[in-house]
Amino acid sequence: MIEPSRRTLLGLGAAAAGSLILPRFAIAQADSRPSITVAVQKVSNSNTLDVLREQSNVGERVFFSSVWEGLIGRDWLNGLRKVPLLATEWRRIDSQTVELKLRQGVRFHNGEEMTAEDVVFSFSRERMFSNTEAKNRTTLKAFEQIPTPRPGKELPPEVPAAARRAWPDLIRVEAVDKYTVRFINATPDVTLEGRLSRYGSDIMSRKGWDDAPTYLDWARRPITTGPYKIVDFKPDTYLVLEAHDEYWGGRPPLKRIRFVEVPEVASRVNGLLSGEYQFACDMPPDQIPGIEKNAAFEVQGGTILNHRLTVFDKFHAVLANPMVRRALTHAIDRQAIVDSLWAGRTVVPKGLQWSYYDDMFIADWDVPKYDPKLAQDLLRQAGYKGDAIPYRLLNNYYTNQVATAQVLVEMWKSVGLNVQIESKENWTQIMERGTARGVRDWSNSAPFNDPVSSIVAQHGPNGQQQQIGEWTNDEANRMAEILETSTDWAERKKAFRRMLEICEREDPAYTVLHQNATFTAKPKSIKWKTAPAFAMDFRSGNFSL
């Protein structure tokens, strides 16, 4: 995959984007556009379509670039570089302030025009931050529970928790005029533009929020600006989108998109080959040759900006000793997993980082080496007596998840670790606090090209791992604050290295297994290009028959 440079992605200015506006077509013309069905493993983990509540790989797939849009976007088909989206240009006022000019004439799915009022509301306490405060490194508690019906617009605690994960120091957003806004931070932040482009910094209609009777009513049909609008959503079953013909970027090429949950890989493949589905997502590499034996079909995809992790709860009685967690990391033959389960179609990366960090990339870093003898030595030093370590596992939420877990358990067993798989039905059960939580699966992305977008956002003071009470480290949290507030690039890089040393070596929060990859099968007759991400782009210019 092509990875953009830091200069491209963290530049302080932006060119006007008038050239991105595509020709409009008369809505009254005959609608001969096709409709498609996309078979996915899961539509939403939280049973909502709130971009702040559904912070997941499966959410990225259905949200972008069909439903939600931010002020600064990512060019999904051209190296994920930053591009103007709902803002046409932006500039730095100072180290704590960014001013953006809004695209005029953008219509929400309810027909209302997007203005500065909607942007200010999208980053308000009522919608995003609740009673949390900027410049406060106190970890917020989150429980990762599926929202339940309740009167009023009270936010689930996971929403402000995710908001402060993305915007730890944002004080306010001001409307300068109808089409100009300013984002004002409590501290200097060299990554404000990146934060504006990240998953979760998306714009919603204030009227759409006001018109919904409850948070859950709104969260299951948010009013946004994307090329497709939500017309039907049945949690755990399907999501139906319909063309938003007033879309600022031109008339969408599809009349309707239907995402259906098909958990079993074989059922997704069979449905694709029979014509029931036009796209089948999350294809394991061992299925690709069989699909492509049929000359009418192809599989697209490859590595993406996401790494698969094994995550540890340091408060479990056995895992409280870091030497046991270190033994777990050194007992894993990652390359064997890549070769056997992924057919060499992905790679073992250099820890929780990506080369598109550019100058912030730690080139001489690596994952813990595969060393069974060292793992056994660490267990002896820890006085480990073979006590069981629980491993909470979902049924192939991730591609090859169960097979990977089985391989890991055997690798750990070979050095004397007694890891026991416990099958769970959903993420609420995986995250549930208590003494029985030990090891679990996860993945981490990098929404923009800086370490704060991944290691800090997921493992720092308000990263999900600390918010659910799974891991913490005082020194790592101090390093996270340096990364978030310092404007000295050398100091930031030093802090990043130290955070890697703590999180991956000294007091392991997680261990990286491999870079993630995603593969999508479709008929060759459909002209469509996959992005180096979970997102599926069905905008004008990326779909035809």
Coordinates of C-alpha atoms in Angstrom, one line a residue:
M1 CA 0.0 0.0 0.0
I2 CA 1.1 3.6 -0.6
E3 CA 1.6 5.5 2.6
P4 CA 1.5 9.3 2.7
S5 CA 4.2 11.5 4.3
R6 CA 3.9 13.6 7.4
R7 CA 4.4 16.7 5.4
T8 CA 1.3 15.8 3.3
L9 CA -0.9 14.9 6.3
L10 CA 0.1 17.3 9.0
G11 CA 0.5 20.4 6.9
L12 CA -0.9 23.5 8.4
G13 CA -2.7 24.8 5.3
A14 CA -5.0 23.4 2.7
A15 CA -5.9 24.2 -0.9
A16 CA -9.4 25.1 -1.8
A17 CA -11.4 22.1 -2.9
G18 CA -13.8 23.5 -5.4
S19 CA -12.5 21.0 -8.0
L20 CA -13.8 18.1 -5.8
I21 CA -17.4 19.2 -6.3
L22 CA -18.9 16.9 -8.9
P23 CA -21.6 17.8 -11.4
R24 CA -25.2 17.7 -10.0
F25 CA -27.9 15.8 -11.9
A26 CA -31.6 16.6 -11.9
I27 CA -33.3 14.5 -9.2
A28 CA -36.3 14.1 -11.4
Q29 CA -34.5 12.1 -14.0
A30 CA -35.3 8.3 -14.3
D31 CA -33.5 6.5 -11.5
S32 CA -31.9 3.5 -13.1
R33 CA -29.1 3.3 -10.6
P34 CA -28.4 -0.2 -9.2
S35 CA -28.8 -1.3 -5.6
I36 CA -26.3 -3.6 -3.9
T37 CA -26.1 -5.9 -0.9
V38 CA -22.9 -6.2 1.1
A39 CA -22.3 -9.2 3.4
V40 CA -20.4 -8.3 6.5
Q41 CA -19.5 -10.1 9.7
K42 CA -21.1 -7.4 11.8
V43 CA -22.7 -4.0 11.2
S44 CA -22.4 -2.4 14.7
N45 CA -21.1 -3.7 18.0
S46 CA -23.0 -1.1 20.0
N47 CA -26.3 -1.5 18.1
T48 CA -26.0 2.3 17.3
L49 CA -24.8 4.3 14.3
D50 CA -23.2 7.1 16.5
V51 CA -19.7 7.6 15.2
L52 CA -18.5 8.3 18.8
R53 CA -20.2 5.3 20.3
E54 CA -19.4 2.8 17.5
Q55 CA -15.6 3.2 17.5
S56 CA -14.8 -0.1 15.6
N57 CA -13.5 -1.7 12.5
V58 CA -17.0 -2.7 11.5
G59 CA -18.3 0.8 12.1
E60 CA -15.6 2.3 9.9
R61 CA -16.9 0.1 7.1
V62 CA -20.5 1.3 7.1
F63 CA -19.8 4.9 8.1
F64 CA -17.1 6.0 5.7
S65 CA -17.5 7.4 3.2
S66 CA -21.2 6.7 3.0
V67 CA -22.8 8.3 6.1
W68 CA -20.5 10.4 8.3
E69 CA -18.2 13.2 7.1
G70 CA -15.8 15.5 8.9
L71 CA -14.3 18.9 8.1
I72 CA -11.1 17.4 7.0
G73 CA -11.3 14.1 5.2
R74 CA -9.1 11.3 4.1
D75 CA -8.6 10.4 0.5
W76 CA -9.5 6.7 0.8
L77 CA -8.3 5.8 -2.7
N78 CA -5.1 7.9 -2.8
G79 CA -2.8 7.1 0.1
L80 CA -5.2 8.3 2.8
R81 CA -3.8 11.8 2.5
K82 CA -5.7 14.6 4.2
V83 CA -8.2 16.4 1.9
P84 CA -10.8 19.2 2.3
L85 CA -14.2 17.7 3.0
L86 CA -16.9 19.8 4.8
A87 CA -14.2 22.5 5.2
T88 CA -12.6 23.9 2.0
E89 CA -9.5 25.4 3.7
W90 CA -7.9 25.8 7.1
R91 CA -5.1 27.8 8.8
R92 CA -3.3 27.9 12.1
I93 CA -4.0 31.0 14.2
D94 CA -1.4 29.9 16.8
S95 CA -0.2 26.7 18.4
Q96 CA -3.6 26.1 20.1
T97 CA -6.0 27.4 17.5
V98 CA -7.1 26.3 14.0
E99 CA -9.6 28.2 11.8
L100 CA -11.6 26.5 9.1
K101 CA -13.8 27.8 6.3
L102 CA -16.9 25.7 5.7
R103 CA -18.1 24.4 2.4
Q104 CA -21.2 26.4 1.5
G105 CA -24.4 24.8 0.2
V106 CA -23.9 21.4 2.0
R107 CA -27.2 19.8 2.8
F108 CA -27.9 17.4 5.6
H109 CA -30.1 14.3 5.0
N110 CA -33.1 16.4 6.4
G111 CA -32.6 19.1 3.7
E112 CA -31.2 21.7 6.2
E113 CA -28.0 23.5 5.2
M114 CA -24.9 22.9 7.3
T115 CA -23.6 26.0 9.0
A116 CA -21.2 26.9 11.8
E117 CA -24.0 26.3 14.3
D118 CA -24.0 22.6 13.4
V119 CA -20.2 22.4 13.8
V120 CA -20.2 24.1 17.1
F121 CA -23.0 21.8 18.3
S122 CA -21.2 18.6 17.0
F123 CA -18.3 19.4 19.5
S124 CA -20.5 20.6 22.4
R125 CA -21.0 19.2 25.9
E126 CA -24.6 18.2 25.0
R127 CA -23.4 16.1 22.1
M128 CA -19.8 15.1 22.8
F129 CA -18.1 16.0 26.1
S130 CA -20.9 16.0 28.7
N131 CA -19.3 17.1 32.1
T132 CA -15.7 16.2 31.2
E133 CA -13.0 18.9 31.3
A134 CA -10.2 19.7 29.0
K135 CA -6.6 19.5 30.2
N136 CA -7.5 16.8 32.7
R137 CA -5.5 13.6 32.5
T138 CA -7.8 11.8 35.0
T139 CA -8.9 8.5 33.4
L140 CA -12.6 8.4 32.6
K141 CA -14.4 5.2 33.4
A142 CA -16.1 3.4 30.5
F143 CA -17.8 0.0 30.6
E144 CA -18.4 -0.7 26.9
Q145 CA -22.1 -1.5 27.4
I146 CA -24.7 -1.5 24.6
P147 CA -26.9 1.6 25.2
T148 CA -30.4 0.8 26.5
P149 CA -33.6 2.9 25.9
R150 CA -33.9 5.8 28.4
P151 CA -35.8 9.1 28.3
G152 CA -34.0 12.2 27.2
K153 CA -30.7 12.9 25.6
E154 CA -28.3 11.7 28.3
L155 CA -25.1 10.4 26.7
P156 CA -23.9 6.9 27.4
P157 CA -20.6 7.2 29.3
E158 CA -18.7 5.7 26.4
V159 CA -19.4 8.8 24.3
P160 CA -17.6 11.5 26.4
A161 CA -14.9 8.8 27.1
A162 CA -14.3 8.4 23.3
A163 CA -14.6 12.2 22.8
R164 CA -11.8 12.9 25.4
R165 CA -9.8 10.1 23.8
A166 CA -9.9 12.0 20.6
W167 CA -9.8 15.6 22.0
P168 CA -8.2 15.6 25.4
D169 CA -7.6 19.4 25.5
L170 CA -10.3 21.0 23.3
I171 CA -11.8 23.9 25.2
R172 CA -14.4 25.0 22.7
V173 CA -15.4 25.6 19.1
E174 CA -16.4 29.1 18.1
A175 CA -18.5 30.3 15.2
V176 CA -16.7 33.3 13.6
D177 CA -19.5 33.7 11.1
K178 CA -22.0 31.5 9.3
Y179 CA -19.3 29.6 7.4
T180 CA -16.2 30.0 9.6
V181 CA -15.3 28.2 12.8
R182 CA -12.3 28.1 15.2
F183 CA -11.1 25.2 17.3
I184 CA -9.5 26.4 20.5
N185 CA -7.3 24.0 22.5
A186 CA -6.2 24.4 26.2
T187 CA -2.6 23.4 25.3
P188 CA -0.3 23.6 22.2
D189 CA -1.0 20.6 19.9
V190 CA 0.9 20.0 16.7
T191 CA -1.8 17.4 15.7
L192 CA -5.0 19.5 15.7
E193 CA -5.4 19.0 11.9
G194 CA -4.9 15.3 12.3
R195 CA -7.5 15.2 15.1
L196 CA -10.0 17.0 12.8
S197 CA -9.5 14.3 10.2
R198 CA -9.9 11.3 12.6
Y199 CA -12.9 9.0 13.1
G200 CA -15.2 10.7 15.5
S201 CA -14.6 14.3 14.5
D202 CA -17.6 14.2 12.2
I203 CA -20.5 16.7 11.8
M204 CA -24.1 16.1 12.5
S205 CA -27.3 18.2 12.1
R206 CA -28.3 20.1 15.3
K207 CA -31.9 20.0 14.2
G208 CA -31.7 16.3 13.6
W209 CA -30.6 15.9 17.2
D210 CA -33.2 18.3 18.5
D211 CA -36.0 16.5 16.6
A212 CA -35.1 13.0 18.0
P213 CA -37.0 12.2 21.2
T214 CA -34.1 10.3 22.8
Y215 CA -30.4 9.7 22.4
L216 CA -31.0 6.1 21.2
D217 CA -33.6 7.3 18.6
W218 CA -31.0 9.7 17.3
A219 CA -28.1 7.2 17.5
R220 CA -29.9 4.7 15.3
R221 CA -30.7 7.3 12.6
P222 CA -28.3 10.2 12.8
I223 CA -28.8 13.1 10.4
T224 CA -25.5 13.7 8.6
T225 CA -24.1 14.9 5.3
G226 CA -22.8 11.8 3.5
P227 CA -23.8 10.6 0.1
Y228 CA -26.2 8.0 1.6
K229 CA -28.8 8.4 4.3
I230 CA -30.0 5.8 6.8
V231 CA -33.5 4.5 6.0
D232 CA -33.7 1.3 8.0
F233 CA -31.5 -0.2 10.8
K234 CA -32.3 -3.5 12.6
P235 CA -29.5 -4.1 15.1
D236 CA -27.7 -7.5 14.7
T237 CA -29.4 -7.9 11.3
Y238 CA -29.0 -5.2 8.6
L239 CA -28.5 -1.6 7.7
V240 CA -30.1 0.0 4.7
L241 CA -28.8 3.2 3.1
E242 CA -30.5 5.2 0.3
A243 CA -28.9 7.8 -2.0
H244 CA -28.8 11.4 -0.7
D245 CA -29.4 13.1 -4.0
E246 CA -28.6 16.6 -2.6
Y247 CA -25.1 15.4 -1.7
W248 CA -22.6 18.2 -2.2
G249 CA -20.2 15.9 -4.0
G250 CA -22.6 14.9 -6.8
R251 CA -25.3 12.4 -7.3
P252 CA -24.4 9.0 -5.7
P253 CA -24.0 6.1 -8.1
L254 CA -26.1 3.7 -6.1
K255 CA -29.8 3.9 -5.4
R256 CA -29.5 1.7 -2.2
I257 CA -26.9 -0.1 -0.2
R258 CA -27.9 -2.9 2.1
F259 CA -25.4 -4.2 4.7
V260 CA -26.4 -7.6 6.0
E261 CA -24.8 -9.5 8.9
V262 CA -23.6 -12.9 7.8
P263 CA -21.3 -14.2 10.5
E264 CA -20.1 -17.4 8.8
V265 CA -17.5 -17.1 6.1
A266 CA -18.9 -20.0 4.1
S267 CA -22.3 -18.3 4.0
R268 CA -20.8 -15.0 2.8
V269 CA -18.9 -16.9 0.0
N270 CA -21.9 -18.9 -1.1
G271 CA -24.1 -15.9 -1.1
L272 CA -21.6 -14.0 -3.3
L273 CA -21.3 -16.8 -5.8
S274 CA -25.1 -17.2 -6.0
G275 CA -25.6 -13.5 -6.7
E276 CA -27.4 -12.9 -3.4
Y277 CA -24.6 -10.5 -2.3
Q278 CA -22.5 -8.2 -4.6
F279 CA -19.8 -7.8 -2.0
A280 CA -18.5 -10.3 0.6
C281 CA -16.2 -8.7 3.3
D282 CA -13.5 -10.1 5.6
M283 CA -12.4 -13.0 3.4
P284 CA -9.7 -15.2 5.0
P285 CA -6.7 -15.7 2.7
D286 CA -7.4 -19.4 2.5
Q287 CA -10.7 -18.6 0.7
I288 CA -9.2 -16.4 -1.9
P289 CA -8.0 -19.1 -4.4
G290 CA -11.4 -20.9 -4.3
I291 CA -13.3 -17.7 -5.1
E292 CA -10.9 -16.6 -7.9
K293 CA -11.2 -20.1 -9.5
N294 CA -14.4 -18.7 -10.8
A295 CA -13.4 -16.3 -13.6
A296 CA -16.3 -14.0 -12.9
F297 CA -15.1 -13.0 -9.4
E298 CA -12.1 -11.4 -7.8
V299 CA -10.8 -10.5 -4.4
Q300 CA -9.3 -7.1 -3.6
G301 CA -7.5 -5.9 -0.5
G302 CA -4.2 -6.1 1.4
T303 CA -2.6 -4.6 4.5
I304 CA -4.3 -1.6 6.2
L305 CA -3.4 0.9 8.9
N306 CA -4.5 -1.4 11.7
H307 CA -2.5 -3.9 13.8
R308 CA -3.9 -7.0 15.5
L309 CA -3.0 -7.1 19.2
T310 CA -3.2 -9.5 22.2
V311 CA -4.1 -7.4 25.2
F312 CA -3.4 -8.0 28.9
D313 CA -5.2 -7.2 32.1
K314 CA -2.4 -6.4 34.5
F315 CA -4.8 -6.5 37.5
H316 CA -5.5 -10.2 37.0
A317 CA -3.8 -12.1 39.8
V318 CA -1.4 -14.0 37.6
L319 CA -0.7 -11.2 35.1
A320 CA 0.1 -8.7 37.8
N321 CA 3.7 -9.9 37.5
P322 CA 5.1 -8.2 34.4
M323 CA 7.4 -11.1 33.8
V324 CA 4.4 -13.4 33.1
R325 CA 3.2 -10.9 30.5
R326 CA 6.7 -10.6 29.1
A327 CA 6.8 -14.4 28.8
L328 CA 3.5 -14.4 26.9
T329 CA 5.1 -11.9 24.4
H330 CA 8.2 -13.9 23.8
A331 CA 6.4 -17.3 23.3
I332 CA 4.7 -16.1 20.1
D333 CA 6.1 -17.0 16.7
R334 CA 4.5 -14.2 14.8
Q335 CA 6.0 -15.0 11.5
A336 CA 4.6 -18.5 11.7
I337 CA 1.1 -17.1 12.2
V338 CA 1.5 -14.8 9.2
D339 CA 2.8 -17.6 7.0
S340 CA 0.3 -20.3 8.1
L341 CA -2.9 -18.3 8.6
W342 CA -2.4 -15.4 6.3
A343 CA -0.5 -17.1 3.4
G344 CA 2.2 -14.4 3.7
R345 CA -0.4 -11.7 2.7
T346 CA 0.5 -9.5 5.7
V347 CA 3.6 -8.7 7.7
V348 CA 5.0 -8.5 11.3
P349 CA 5.4 -4.7 11.9
K350 CA 7.8 -2.8 14.2
G351 CA 5.5 -2.6 17.1
L352 CA 2.5 -0.3 17.4
Q353 CA 3.5 2.2 14.8
W354 CA 3.4 2.7 11.0
S355 CA 6.0 4.0 8.6
Y356 CA 3.6 6.8 7.6
Y357 CA 4.5 8.4 11.0
D358 CA 7.5 9.6 8.9
D359 CA 10.0 11.4 11.2
M360 CA 8.2 10.1 14.3
F361 CA 8.6 6.4 13.2
I362 CA 11.1 4.5 15.4
A363 CA 12.9 2.5 12.7
D364 CA 15.2 0.5 15.0
W365 CA 12.2 -0.7 17.2
D366 CA 10.8 -4.2 16.8
V367 CA 8.2 -6.6 18.4
P368 CA 9.5 -8.9 21.2
K369 CA 11.6 -11.6 19.6
Y370 CA 10.4 -15.2 19.5
D371 CA 12.4 -16.8 22.3
P372 CA 10.8 -19.8 24.0
K373 CA 13.8 -20.2 26.3
L374 CA 13.6 -16.6 27.5
A375 CA 9.9 -17.1 28.1
Q376 CA 10.5 -20.1 30.3
D377 CA 13.2 -18.3 32.2
L378 CA 10.9 -15.4 32.9
L379 CA 8.2 -17.8 34.2
R380 CA 10.7 -19.4 36.5
Q381 CA 11.8 -15.9 37.8
A382 CA 8.1 -15.0 38.3
G383 CA 7.5 -18.2 40.3
Y384 CA 4.6 -19.1 37.9
K385 CA 3.0 -22.4 39.0
G386 CA 0.7 -23.1 36.1
D387 CA -2.3 -21.2 37.3
A388 CA -4.9 -20.7 34.6
I389 CA -5.0 -17.5 32.6
P390 CA -8.4 -16.7 31.1
Y391 CA -8.5 -15.7 27.4
R392 CA -11.9 -14.2 26.4
L393 CA -12.6 -14.8 22.8
L394 CA -15.2 -13.8 20.2
N395 CA -16.1 -16.1 17.3
N396 CA -14.2 -14.6 14.4
Y397 CA -15.1 -11.0 14.8
Y398 CA -11.6 -10.6 13.4
T399 CA -10.5 -12.5 10.4
N400 CA -8.9 -15.8 11.5
Q401 CA -9.5 -14.9 15.1
V402 CA -10.4 -18.3 16.4
A403 CA -7.6 -20.0 14.5
T404 CA -5.1 -17.5 15.8
A405 CA -6.3 -18.0 19.3
Q406 CA -5.8 -21.7 19.1
V407 CA -2.3 -21.3 17.7
L408 CA -1.4 -18.8 20.5
V409 CA -2.7 -21.1 23.2
E410 CA -0.5 -24.0 21.8
M411 CA 2.6 -21.7 21.6
W412 CA 2.0 -20.6 25.2
K413 CA 1.4 -24.1 26.4
S414 CA 4.8 -25.2 24.9
V415 CA 6.6 -22.9 27.3
G416 CA 4.5 -23.8 30.3
L417 CA 1.7 -21.2 30.2
N418 CA -1.8 -22.4 31.0
V419 CA -4.1 -20.2 29.0
Q420 CA -7.7 -21.2 28.8
I421 CA -10.1 -19.9 26.1
E422 CA -13.4 -18.6 27.2
S423 CA -15.9 -18.0 24.4
K424 CA -18.0 -14.9 24.6
E425 CA -20.9 -13.5 22.6
N426 CA -20.2 -9.8 22.4
W427 CA -17.8 -7.0 23.4
T428 CA -19.7 -6.2 26.6
Q429 CA -18.8 -9.7 27.8
I430 CA -15.2 -9.4 26.6
M431 CA -14.7 -6.0 28.4
E432 CA -16.6 -6.9 31.6
R433 CA -14.6 -5.9 34.7
G434 CA -13.7 -8.5 37.3
T435 CA -11.0 -10.9 38.5
A436 CA -11.7 -13.3 35.6
R437 CA -10.5 -10.9 32.9
G438 CA -7.0 -11.8 31.7
V439 CA -6.2 -11.9 27.9
R440 CA -8.2 -10.7 25.0
D441 CA -7.9 -9.8 21.3
W442 CA -8.0 -6.3 19.9
S443 CA -6.8 -4.2 17.0
N444 CA -5.5 -0.6 16.9
S445 CA -5.6 1.8 14.0
A446 CA -3.8 5.1 13.3
P447 CA -6.5 7.5 12.2
F448 CA -3.8 10.1 11.3
N449 CA 0.0 10.0 11.0
D450 CA 1.2 10.5 14.6
P451 CA 1.6 8.3 17.6
V452 CA -1.1 10.2 19.6
S453 CA -3.6 8.7 17.2
S454 CA -2.9 5.1 18.3
I455 CA -0.7 4.3 21.3
V456 CA -1.9 7.4 23.2
A457 CA -5.5 7.2 22.0
Q458 CA -5.8 3.5 22.9
H459 CA -3.3 3.0 25.8
G460 CA -2.8 6.5 27.3
P461 CA -4.6 8.0 30.2
N462 CA -8.0 8.0 28.4
G463 CA -7.3 5.2 26.0
Q464 CA -9.9 2.5 26.1
Q465 CA -7.5 0.1 27.9
Q466 CA -7.2 2.4 30.9
Q467 CA -10.8 3.6 30.8
I468 CA -12.1 0.0 31.3
G469 CA -9.6 -0.6 34.1
E470 CA -7.3 -3.1 32.3
W471 CA -3.9 -1.4 32.5
T472 CA -2.2 1.8 33.6
N473 CA 1.4 3.0 34.1
D474 CA 2.3 6.4 35.6
E475 CA 5.4 7.0 33.5
A476 CA 3.7 6.0 30.3
N477 CA 0.9 8.5 31.1
R478 CA 3.5 11.2 31.5
M479 CA 5.0 10.3 28.1
A480 CA 1.5 10.5 26.6
E481 CA 1.1 14.0 27.9
I482 CA 4.4 15.1 26.3
L483 CA 3.2 13.6 23.0
E484 CA -0.1 15.5 23.3
T485 CA 1.2 18.9 24.3
S486 CA 4.9 19.4 23.3
T487 CA 5.8 21.2 20.1
D488 CA 9.4 20.0 20.3
W489 CA 9.6 17.1 17.8
A490 CA 12.8 15.6 19.3
E491 CA 11.2 15.6 22.7
R492 CA 8.0 14.0 21.3
K493 CA 10.0 11.3 19.5
K494 CA 11.9 10.5 22.7
A495 CA 8.7 10.2 24.7
F496 CA 7.2 7.9 22.0
R497 CA 10.2 5.6 22.2
R498 CA 9.9 5.5 26.0
M499 CA 6.2 4.8 25.8
L500 CA 6.9 1.8 23.4
E501 CA 9.5 0.5 25.9
I502 CA 7.0 0.5 28.7
C503 CA 3.9 -0.7 26.9
E504 CA 5.7 -3.4 24.8
R505 CA 8.6 -4.5 27.0
E506 CA 8.8 -3.5 30.7
D507 CA 5.1 -3.5 31.8
P508 CA 3.3 -5.0 28.7
A509 CA -0.1 -3.6 28.0
Y510 CA -0.3 -5.5 24.8
T511 CA 1.8 -7.3 22.2
V512 CA 1.4 -6.7 18.5
L513 CA 0.8 -9.9 16.5
H514 CA 0.8 -8.7 12.9
Q515 CA -0.4 -5.9 10.6
N516 CA -4.0 -6.4 9.8
A517 CA -5.3 -7.0 6.3
T518 CA -8.8 -7.0 4.8
F519 CA -10.0 -8.7 1.7
T520 CA -13.3 -8.1 -0.1
A521 CA -14.7 -10.4 -2.8
K522 CA -16.9 -9.1 -5.7
P523 CA -17.9 -9.8 -9.3
K524 CA -15.4 -8.5 -11.8
S525 CA -18.2 -6.9 -13.7
I526 CA -18.5 -4.3 -10.8
K527 CA -15.9 -1.6 -11.3
W528 CA -14.9 -0.6 -7.8
K529 CA -11.6 -0.1 -5.9
T530 CA -10.9 -1.1 -2.3
A531 CA -9.3 1.4 0.1
P532 CA -6.3 0.5 2.3
A533 CA -8.7 0.6 5.2
F534 CA -11.9 -1.1 6.5
A535 CA -13.9 1.8 4.9
M536 CA -15.8 1.1 1.7
D537 CA -16.0 4.1 -0.8
F538 CA -19.3 4.1 -2.8
R539 CA -19.1 7.7 -3.9
S540 CA -19.3 8.9 -7.5
G541 CA -16.3 7.8 -9.4
N542 CA -15.8 4.5 -7.6
F543 CA -18.6 2.4 -8.7
S544 CA -19.9 1.3 -12.1
L545 CA -21.1 -1.7 -13.9

